[in-house]
mmCIF file of C-alpha atoms in Angstrom:
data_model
loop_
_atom_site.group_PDB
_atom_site.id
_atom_site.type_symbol
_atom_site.label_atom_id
_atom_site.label_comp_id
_atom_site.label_asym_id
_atom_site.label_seq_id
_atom_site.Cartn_x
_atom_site.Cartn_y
_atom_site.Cartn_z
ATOM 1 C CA UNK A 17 38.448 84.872 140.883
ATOM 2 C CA UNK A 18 41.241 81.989 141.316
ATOM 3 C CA UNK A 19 43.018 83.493 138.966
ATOM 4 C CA UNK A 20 43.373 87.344 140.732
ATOM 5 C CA UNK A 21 43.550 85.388 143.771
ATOM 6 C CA UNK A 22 46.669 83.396 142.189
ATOM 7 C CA UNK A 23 48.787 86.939 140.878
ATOM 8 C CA UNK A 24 47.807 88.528 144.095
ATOM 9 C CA UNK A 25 49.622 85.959 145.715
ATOM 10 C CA UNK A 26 52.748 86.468 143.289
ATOM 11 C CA UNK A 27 52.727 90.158 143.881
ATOM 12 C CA UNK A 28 53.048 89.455 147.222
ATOM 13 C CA UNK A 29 55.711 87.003 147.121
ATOM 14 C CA UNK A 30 57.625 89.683 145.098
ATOM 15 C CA UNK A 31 57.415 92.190 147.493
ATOM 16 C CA UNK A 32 58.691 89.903 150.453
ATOM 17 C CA UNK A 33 61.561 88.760 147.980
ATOM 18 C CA UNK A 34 62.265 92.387 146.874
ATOM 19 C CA UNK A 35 62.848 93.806 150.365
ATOM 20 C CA UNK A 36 64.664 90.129 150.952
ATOM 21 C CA UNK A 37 67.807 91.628 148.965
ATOM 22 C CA UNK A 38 68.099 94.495 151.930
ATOM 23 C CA UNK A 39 68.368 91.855 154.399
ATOM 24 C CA UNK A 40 70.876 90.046 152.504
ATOM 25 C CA UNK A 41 72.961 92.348 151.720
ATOM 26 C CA UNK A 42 73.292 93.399 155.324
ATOM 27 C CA UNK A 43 73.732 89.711 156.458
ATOM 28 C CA UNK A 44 76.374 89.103 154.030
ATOM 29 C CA UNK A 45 78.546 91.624 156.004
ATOM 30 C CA UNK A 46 78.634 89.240 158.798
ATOM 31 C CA UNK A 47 78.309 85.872 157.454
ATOM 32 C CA UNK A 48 79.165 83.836 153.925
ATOM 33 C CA UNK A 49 76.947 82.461 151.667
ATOM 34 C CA UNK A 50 76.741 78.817 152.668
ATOM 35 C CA UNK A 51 76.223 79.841 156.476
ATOM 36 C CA UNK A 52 73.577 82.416 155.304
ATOM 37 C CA UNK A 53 71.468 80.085 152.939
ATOM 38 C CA UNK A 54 71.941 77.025 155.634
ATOM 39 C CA UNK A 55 70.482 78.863 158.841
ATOM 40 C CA UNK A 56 67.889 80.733 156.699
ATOM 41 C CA UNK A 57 66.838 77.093 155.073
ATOM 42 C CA UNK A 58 66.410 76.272 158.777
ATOM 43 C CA UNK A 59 64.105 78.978 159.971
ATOM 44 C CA UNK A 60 61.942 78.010 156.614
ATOM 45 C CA UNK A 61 61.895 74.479 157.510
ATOM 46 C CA UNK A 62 60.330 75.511 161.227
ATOM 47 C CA UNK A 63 58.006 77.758 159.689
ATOM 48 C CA UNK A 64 57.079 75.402 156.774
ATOM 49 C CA UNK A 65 56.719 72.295 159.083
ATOM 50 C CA UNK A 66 54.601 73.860 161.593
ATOM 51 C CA UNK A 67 52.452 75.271 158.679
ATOM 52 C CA UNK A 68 52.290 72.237 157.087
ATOM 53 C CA UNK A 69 51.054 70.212 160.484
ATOM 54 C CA UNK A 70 48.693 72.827 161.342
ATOM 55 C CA UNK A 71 46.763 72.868 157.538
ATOM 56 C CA UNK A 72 46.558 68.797 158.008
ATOM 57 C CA UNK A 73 45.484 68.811 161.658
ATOM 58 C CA UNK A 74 42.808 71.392 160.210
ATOM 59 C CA UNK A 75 41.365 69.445 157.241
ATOM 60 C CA UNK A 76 42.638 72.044 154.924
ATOM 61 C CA UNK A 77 45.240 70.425 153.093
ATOM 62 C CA UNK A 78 44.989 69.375 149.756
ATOM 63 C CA UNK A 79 42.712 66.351 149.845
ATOM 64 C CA UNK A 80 44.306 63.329 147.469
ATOM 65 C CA UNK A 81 44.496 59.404 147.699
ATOM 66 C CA UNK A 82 46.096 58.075 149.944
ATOM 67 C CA UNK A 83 50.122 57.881 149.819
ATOM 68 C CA UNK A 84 51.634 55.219 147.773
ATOM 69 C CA UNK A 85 55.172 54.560 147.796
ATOM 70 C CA UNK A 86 55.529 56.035 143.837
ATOM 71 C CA UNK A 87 53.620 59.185 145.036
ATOM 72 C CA UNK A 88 55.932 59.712 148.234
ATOM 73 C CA UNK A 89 59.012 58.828 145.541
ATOM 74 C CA UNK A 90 57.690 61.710 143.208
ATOM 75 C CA UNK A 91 57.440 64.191 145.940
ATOM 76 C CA UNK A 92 60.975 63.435 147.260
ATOM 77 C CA UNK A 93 62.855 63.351 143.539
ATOM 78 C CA UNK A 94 60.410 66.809 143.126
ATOM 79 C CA UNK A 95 61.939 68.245 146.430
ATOM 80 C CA UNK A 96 65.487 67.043 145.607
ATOM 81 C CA UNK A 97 65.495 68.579 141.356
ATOM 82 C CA UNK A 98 63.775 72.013 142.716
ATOM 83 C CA UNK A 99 65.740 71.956 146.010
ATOM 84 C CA UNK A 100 69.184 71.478 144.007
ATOM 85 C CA UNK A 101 68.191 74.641 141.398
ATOM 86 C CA UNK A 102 67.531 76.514 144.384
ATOM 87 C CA UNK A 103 70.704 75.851 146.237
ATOM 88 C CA UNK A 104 72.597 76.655 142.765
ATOM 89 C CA UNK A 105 70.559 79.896 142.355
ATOM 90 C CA UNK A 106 70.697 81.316 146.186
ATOM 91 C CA UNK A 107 74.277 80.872 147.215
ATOM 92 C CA UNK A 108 75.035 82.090 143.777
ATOM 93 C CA UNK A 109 72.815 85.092 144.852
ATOM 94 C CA UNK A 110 74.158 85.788 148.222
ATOM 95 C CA UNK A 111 77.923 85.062 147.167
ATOM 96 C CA UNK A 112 77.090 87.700 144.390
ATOM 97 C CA UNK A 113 75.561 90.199 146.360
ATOM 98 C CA UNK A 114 78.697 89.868 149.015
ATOM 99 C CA UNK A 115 81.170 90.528 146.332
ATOM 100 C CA UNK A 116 79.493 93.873 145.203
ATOM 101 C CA UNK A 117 81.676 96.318 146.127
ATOM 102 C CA UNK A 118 79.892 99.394 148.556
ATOM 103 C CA UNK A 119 78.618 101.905 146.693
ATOM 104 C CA UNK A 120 77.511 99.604 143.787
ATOM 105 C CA UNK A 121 73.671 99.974 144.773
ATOM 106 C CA UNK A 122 73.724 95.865 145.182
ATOM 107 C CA UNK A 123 70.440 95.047 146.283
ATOM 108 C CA UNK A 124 68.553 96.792 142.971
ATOM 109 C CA UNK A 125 71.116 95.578 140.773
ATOM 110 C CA UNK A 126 70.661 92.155 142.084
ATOM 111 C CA UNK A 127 66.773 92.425 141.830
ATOM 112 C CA UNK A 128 67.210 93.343 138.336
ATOM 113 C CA UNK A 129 69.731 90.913 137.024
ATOM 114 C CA UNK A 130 67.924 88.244 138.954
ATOM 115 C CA UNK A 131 64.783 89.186 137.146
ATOM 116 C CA UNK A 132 65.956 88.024 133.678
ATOM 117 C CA UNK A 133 65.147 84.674 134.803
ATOM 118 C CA UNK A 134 61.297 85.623 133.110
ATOM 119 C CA UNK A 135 63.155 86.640 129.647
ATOM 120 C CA UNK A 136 65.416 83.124 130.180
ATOM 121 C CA UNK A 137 62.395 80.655 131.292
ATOM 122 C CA UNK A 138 60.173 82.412 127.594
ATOM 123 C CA UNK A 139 63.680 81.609 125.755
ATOM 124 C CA UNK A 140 63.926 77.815 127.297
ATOM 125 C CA UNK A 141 60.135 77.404 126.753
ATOM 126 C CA UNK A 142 60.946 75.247 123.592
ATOM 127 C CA UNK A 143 62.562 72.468 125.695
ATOM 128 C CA UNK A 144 58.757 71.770 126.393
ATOM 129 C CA UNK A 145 57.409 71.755 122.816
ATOM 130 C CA UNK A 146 56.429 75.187 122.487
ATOM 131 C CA UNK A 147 57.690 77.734 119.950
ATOM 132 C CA UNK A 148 59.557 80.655 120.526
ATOM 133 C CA UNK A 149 57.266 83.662 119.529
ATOM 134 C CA UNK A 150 59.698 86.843 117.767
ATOM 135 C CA UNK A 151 58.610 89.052 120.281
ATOM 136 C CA UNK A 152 60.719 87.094 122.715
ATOM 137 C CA UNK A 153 63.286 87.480 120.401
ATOM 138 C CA UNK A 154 62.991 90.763 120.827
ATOM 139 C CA UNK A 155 62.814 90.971 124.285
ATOM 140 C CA UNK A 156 66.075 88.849 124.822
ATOM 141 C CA UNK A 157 67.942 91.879 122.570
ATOM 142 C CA UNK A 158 66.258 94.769 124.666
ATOM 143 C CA UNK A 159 67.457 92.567 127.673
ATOM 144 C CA UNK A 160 70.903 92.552 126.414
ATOM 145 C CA UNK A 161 70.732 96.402 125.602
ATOM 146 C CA UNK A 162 69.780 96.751 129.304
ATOM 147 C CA UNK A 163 72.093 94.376 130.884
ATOM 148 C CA UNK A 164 74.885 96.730 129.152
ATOM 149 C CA UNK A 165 73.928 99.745 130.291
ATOM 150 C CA UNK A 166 73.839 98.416 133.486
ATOM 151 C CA UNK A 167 76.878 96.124 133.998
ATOM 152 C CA UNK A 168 79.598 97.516 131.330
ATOM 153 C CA UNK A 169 80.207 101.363 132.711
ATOM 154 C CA UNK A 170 83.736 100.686 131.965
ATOM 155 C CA UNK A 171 84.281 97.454 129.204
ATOM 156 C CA UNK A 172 83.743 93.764 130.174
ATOM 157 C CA UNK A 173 86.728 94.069 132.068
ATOM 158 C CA UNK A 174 85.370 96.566 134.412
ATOM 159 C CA UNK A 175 82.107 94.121 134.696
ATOM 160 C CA UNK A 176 81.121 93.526 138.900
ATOM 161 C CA UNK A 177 81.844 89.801 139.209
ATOM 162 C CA UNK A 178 78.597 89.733 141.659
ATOM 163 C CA UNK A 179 76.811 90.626 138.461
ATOM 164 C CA UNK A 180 78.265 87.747 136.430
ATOM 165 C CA UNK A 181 76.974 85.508 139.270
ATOM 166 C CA UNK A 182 73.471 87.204 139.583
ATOM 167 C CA UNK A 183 73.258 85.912 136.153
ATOM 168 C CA UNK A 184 73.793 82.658 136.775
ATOM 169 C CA UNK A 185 71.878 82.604 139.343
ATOM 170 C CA UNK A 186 68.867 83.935 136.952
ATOM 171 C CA UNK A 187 69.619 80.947 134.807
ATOM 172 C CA UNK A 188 68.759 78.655 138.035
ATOM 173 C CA UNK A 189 65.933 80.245 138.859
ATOM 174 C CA UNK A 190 64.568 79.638 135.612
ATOM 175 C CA UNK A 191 65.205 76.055 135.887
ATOM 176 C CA UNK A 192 63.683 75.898 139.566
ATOM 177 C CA UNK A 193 60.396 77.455 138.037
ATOM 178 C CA UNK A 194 60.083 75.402 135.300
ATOM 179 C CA UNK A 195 60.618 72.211 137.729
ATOM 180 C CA UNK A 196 58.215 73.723 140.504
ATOM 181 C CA UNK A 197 55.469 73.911 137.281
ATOM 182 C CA UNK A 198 56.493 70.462 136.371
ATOM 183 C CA UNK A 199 55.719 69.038 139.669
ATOM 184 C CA UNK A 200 53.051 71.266 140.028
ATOM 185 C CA UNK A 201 50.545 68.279 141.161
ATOM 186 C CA UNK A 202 52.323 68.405 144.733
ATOM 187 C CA UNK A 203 51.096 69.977 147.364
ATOM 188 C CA UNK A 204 52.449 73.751 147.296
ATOM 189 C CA UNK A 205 53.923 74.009 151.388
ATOM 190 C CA UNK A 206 55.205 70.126 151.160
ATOM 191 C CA UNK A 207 56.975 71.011 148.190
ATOM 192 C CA UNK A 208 58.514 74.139 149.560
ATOM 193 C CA UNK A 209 59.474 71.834 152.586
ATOM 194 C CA UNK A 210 61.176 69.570 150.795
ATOM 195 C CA UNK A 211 63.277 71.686 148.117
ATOM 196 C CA UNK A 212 64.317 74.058 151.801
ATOM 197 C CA UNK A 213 65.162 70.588 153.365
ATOM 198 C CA UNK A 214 67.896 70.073 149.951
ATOM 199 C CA UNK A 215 69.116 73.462 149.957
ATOM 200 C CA UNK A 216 69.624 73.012 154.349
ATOM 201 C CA UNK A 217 71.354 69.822 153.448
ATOM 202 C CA UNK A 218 74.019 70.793 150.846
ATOM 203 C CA UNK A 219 74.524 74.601 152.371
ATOM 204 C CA UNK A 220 75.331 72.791 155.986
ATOM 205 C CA UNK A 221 78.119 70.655 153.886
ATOM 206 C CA UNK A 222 79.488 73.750 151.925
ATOM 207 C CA UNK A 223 79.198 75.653 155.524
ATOM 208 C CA UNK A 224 81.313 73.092 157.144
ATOM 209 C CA UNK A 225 83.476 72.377 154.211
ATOM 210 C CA UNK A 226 84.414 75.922 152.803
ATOM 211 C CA UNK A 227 83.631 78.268 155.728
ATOM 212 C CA UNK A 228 84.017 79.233 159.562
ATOM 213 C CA UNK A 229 81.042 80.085 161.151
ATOM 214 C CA UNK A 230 80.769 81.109 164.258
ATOM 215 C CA UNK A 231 77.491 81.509 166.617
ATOM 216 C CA UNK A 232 78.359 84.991 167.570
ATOM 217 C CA UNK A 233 78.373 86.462 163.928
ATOM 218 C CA UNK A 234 74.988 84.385 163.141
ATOM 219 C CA UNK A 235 73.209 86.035 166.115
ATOM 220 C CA UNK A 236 74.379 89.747 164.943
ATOM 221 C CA UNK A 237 72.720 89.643 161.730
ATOM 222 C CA UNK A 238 69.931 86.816 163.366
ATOM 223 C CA UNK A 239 67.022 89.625 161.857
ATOM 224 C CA UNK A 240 67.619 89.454 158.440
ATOM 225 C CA UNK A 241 68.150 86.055 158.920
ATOM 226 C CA UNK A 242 65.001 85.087 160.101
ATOM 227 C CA UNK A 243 63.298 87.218 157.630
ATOM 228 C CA UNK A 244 65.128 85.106 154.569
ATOM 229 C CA UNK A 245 64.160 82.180 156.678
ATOM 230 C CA UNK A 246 60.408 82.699 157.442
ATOM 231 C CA UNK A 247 59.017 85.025 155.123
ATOM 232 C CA UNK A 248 61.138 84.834 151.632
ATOM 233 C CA UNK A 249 61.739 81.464 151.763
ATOM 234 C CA UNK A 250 58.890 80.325 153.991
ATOM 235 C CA UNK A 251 56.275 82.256 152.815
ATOM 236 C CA UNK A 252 57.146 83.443 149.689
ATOM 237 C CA UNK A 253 58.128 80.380 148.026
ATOM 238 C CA UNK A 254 54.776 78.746 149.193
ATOM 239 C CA UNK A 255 52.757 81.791 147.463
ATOM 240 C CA UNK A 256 55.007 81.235 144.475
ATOM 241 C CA UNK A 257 54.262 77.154 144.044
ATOM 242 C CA UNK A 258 50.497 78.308 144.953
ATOM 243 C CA UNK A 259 50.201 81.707 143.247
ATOM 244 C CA UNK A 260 51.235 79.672 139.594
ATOM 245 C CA UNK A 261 48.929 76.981 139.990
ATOM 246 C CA UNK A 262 45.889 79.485 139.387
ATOM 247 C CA UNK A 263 47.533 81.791 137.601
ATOM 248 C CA UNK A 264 48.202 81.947 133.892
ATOM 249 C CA UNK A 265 51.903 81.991 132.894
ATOM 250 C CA UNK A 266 51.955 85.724 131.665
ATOM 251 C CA UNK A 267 50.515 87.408 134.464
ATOM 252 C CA UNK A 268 52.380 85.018 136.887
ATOM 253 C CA UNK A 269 55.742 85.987 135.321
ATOM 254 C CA UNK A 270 55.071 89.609 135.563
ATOM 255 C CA UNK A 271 53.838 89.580 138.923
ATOM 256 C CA UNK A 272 56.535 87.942 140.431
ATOM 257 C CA UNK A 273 59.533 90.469 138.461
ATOM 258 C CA UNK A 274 57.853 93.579 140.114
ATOM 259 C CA UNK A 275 60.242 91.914 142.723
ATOM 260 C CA UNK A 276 63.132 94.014 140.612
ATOM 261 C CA UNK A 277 61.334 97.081 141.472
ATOM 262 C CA UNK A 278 60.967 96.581 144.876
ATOM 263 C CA UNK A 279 64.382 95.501 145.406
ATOM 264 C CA UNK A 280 65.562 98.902 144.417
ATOM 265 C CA UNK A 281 63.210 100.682 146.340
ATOM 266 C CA UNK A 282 63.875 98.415 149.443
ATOM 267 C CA UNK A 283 67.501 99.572 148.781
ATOM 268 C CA UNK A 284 67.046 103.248 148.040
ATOM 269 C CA UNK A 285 64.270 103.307 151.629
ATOM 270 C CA UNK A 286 66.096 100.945 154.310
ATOM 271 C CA UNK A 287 69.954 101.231 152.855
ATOM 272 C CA UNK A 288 69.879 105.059 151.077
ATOM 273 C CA UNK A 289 71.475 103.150 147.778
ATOM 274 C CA UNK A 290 71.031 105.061 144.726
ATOM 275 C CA UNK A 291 72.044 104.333 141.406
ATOM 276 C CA UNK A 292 73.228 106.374 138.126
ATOM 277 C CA UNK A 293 71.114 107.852 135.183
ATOM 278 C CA UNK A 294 73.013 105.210 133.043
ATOM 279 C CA UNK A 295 72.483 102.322 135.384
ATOM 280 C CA UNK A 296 68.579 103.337 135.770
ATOM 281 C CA UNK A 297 67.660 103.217 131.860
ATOM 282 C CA UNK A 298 69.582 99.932 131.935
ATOM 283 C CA UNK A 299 67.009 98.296 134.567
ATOM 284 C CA UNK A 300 64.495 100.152 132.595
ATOM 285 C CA UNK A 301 64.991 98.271 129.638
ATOM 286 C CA UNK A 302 65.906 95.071 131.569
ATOM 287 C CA UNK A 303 62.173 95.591 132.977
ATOM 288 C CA UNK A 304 60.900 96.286 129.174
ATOM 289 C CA UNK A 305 61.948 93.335 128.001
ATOM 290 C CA UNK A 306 60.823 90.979 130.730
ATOM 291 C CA UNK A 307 57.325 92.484 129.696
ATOM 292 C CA UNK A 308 57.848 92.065 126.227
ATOM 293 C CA UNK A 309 58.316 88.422 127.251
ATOM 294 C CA UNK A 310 55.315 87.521 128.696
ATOM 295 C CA UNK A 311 53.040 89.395 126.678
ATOM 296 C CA UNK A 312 50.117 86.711 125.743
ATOM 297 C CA UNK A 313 49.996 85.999 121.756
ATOM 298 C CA UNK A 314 46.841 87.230 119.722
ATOM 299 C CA UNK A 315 43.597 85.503 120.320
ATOM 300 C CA UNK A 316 42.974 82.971 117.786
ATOM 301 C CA UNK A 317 39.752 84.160 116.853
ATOM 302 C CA UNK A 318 41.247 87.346 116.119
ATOM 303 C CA UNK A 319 42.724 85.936 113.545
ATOM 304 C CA UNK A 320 39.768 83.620 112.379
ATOM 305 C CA UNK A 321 38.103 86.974 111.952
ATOM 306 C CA UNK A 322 40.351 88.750 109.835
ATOM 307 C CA UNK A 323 40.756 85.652 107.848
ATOM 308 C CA UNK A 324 36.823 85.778 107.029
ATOM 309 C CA UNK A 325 36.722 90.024 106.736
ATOM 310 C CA UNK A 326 39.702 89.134 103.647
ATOM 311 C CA UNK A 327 37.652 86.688 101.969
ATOM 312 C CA UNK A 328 34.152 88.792 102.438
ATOM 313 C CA UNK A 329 36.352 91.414 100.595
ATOM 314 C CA UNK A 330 37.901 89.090 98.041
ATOM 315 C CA UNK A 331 34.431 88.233 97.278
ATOM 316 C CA UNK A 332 32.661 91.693 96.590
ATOM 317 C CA UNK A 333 35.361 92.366 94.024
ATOM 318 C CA UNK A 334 34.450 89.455 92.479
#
């Protein structure tokens, strides 16, 4: 039960983060990355803070010792390493999405390329002991086929540079979800606080450093804002650190890259983007491949039991 509890969750979280990419593209028409990912760290902050008091206040939260200093240390360095990944990998997101040019069908192409981060995290899986099945091997080279189809219409040269950054921003994610399941003995909305409270910290300074913002642009696009803020960032990223602590890695990886799908439907339904036949098989096979990633390896007994069927038969020709 935990465990459909756990991907329901995930599916969830990718459907808030898949109609997320509408409301960033439209915010990014207003205001830049830095002053986008600050404000909307804010609003997550608020929501995760008051969530956070009202689940201790209630007896719900998680029960554990009490504090020690080393215990409040690991939740801080936890908050810091996930909170840095996740400034890398969403103002390399939003700066990405800004640069697509109109026309380009940004938020499903962004939803896809951001998706690879499942194909990236199976590839990186040896940097904690674990051995890299072929069938990811495969899936990396039906990624690559897709990213092709879907990036190069016209050579490398003619390559989006917001599609260069989506990828990099992939590669971040992956890092922030391996982190978030390395930590995962924190409690899920603390966490979220405290990576939000990071990416807040170092978006203000980029904000202030390398942009203008100004009030009246923020309050234009204040919607979209707030629904980064509270609900993909707020409430997402909790069901994310929650969703994966009861769910097995498969499932939770697949659950959480239906987000690609509903990125390009929340950009076909609320921003009438379409895309081309070409650029369609290529998220198909981008899709295919982040399947062909997470699909579980045989059951040992499986094996066991044609191990013993092969000597039953070695035997009776004997």
């Amino acid at each position: 039960m935990k465990s459909y509890k756990g991907t329901a969750m995930l599916l969830l979280a990718a459907f808030i983060w898949g109609m997320a990419f509408a409301a960033q593209e439209i915010a990014a028409e207003a205001v830049s990355a830095f002053t986008f990912n600050a404000v909307r760290s804010y609003f997550a902050i608020g929501f995760l803070g008051i969530l956070l008091a009202l689940r201790r206040k209630g007896g719900v939260a998680r029960k554990t010792e009490k504090p020690t200093s080393k215990t409040r240390k690991r939740a801080l360095l936890a908050g810091l390493f996930c909170g840095l990944a996740l400034f890398a990998s969403v103002n390399l997101q939003q700066t990405g999405i800004a640069l697509y040019p109109s026309g380009a069908a940004a938020s499903g192409r962004a939803g896809f390329l951001t998706t690879t981060y499942v194909v990236i995290v199976a590839l990186l899986s040896f940097l904690e002991g674990k051995k890299i099945r072929p069938v990811t091997i495969a899936a990396a080279f039906v990624c690559l086929a897709g990213l092709y189809l879907l990036c190069v219409t016209n050579g490398f040269s003619g390559m989006y540079a917001g599609d260069i950054l989506m990828l990099g921003c992939a590669l971040c994610f992956s890092v922030q979800i391996m982190l978030v399941d390395h930590f995962s003995d924190i409690d899920s909305t603390l966490l979220s606080l405290l990576q939000f409270s990071t990416v807040a910290i170092f978006s203000t300074a980029g904000m202030l450093l390398l942009e203008k913002p100004r009030l009246a642009d923020i309050l234009t696009v204040w919607v979209p804002i707030a629904y980064a803020g509270i609900f993909s960032s707020g409430v997402a990223y909790t069901l994310q650190i929650a969703g994966q602590r009861t769910t097995e890695p498969a499932p939770a990886s697949i659950a959480m890259s239906m987000e690609s799908v509903f990125a390009a439907l929340g950009g076909w339904v609320l921003l009438g983007e379409t895309m081309s036949g070409r650029e369609i098989i290529g998220c198909a096979l981008v899709f295919l491949a982040v399947l062909m990633a997470q699909l579980p390896p045989l059951p040992q007994k499986i094996s066991v039991q044609k191990d013993d069927v092969r000597l039953e038969n070695q035997e009776k020709r004997k």
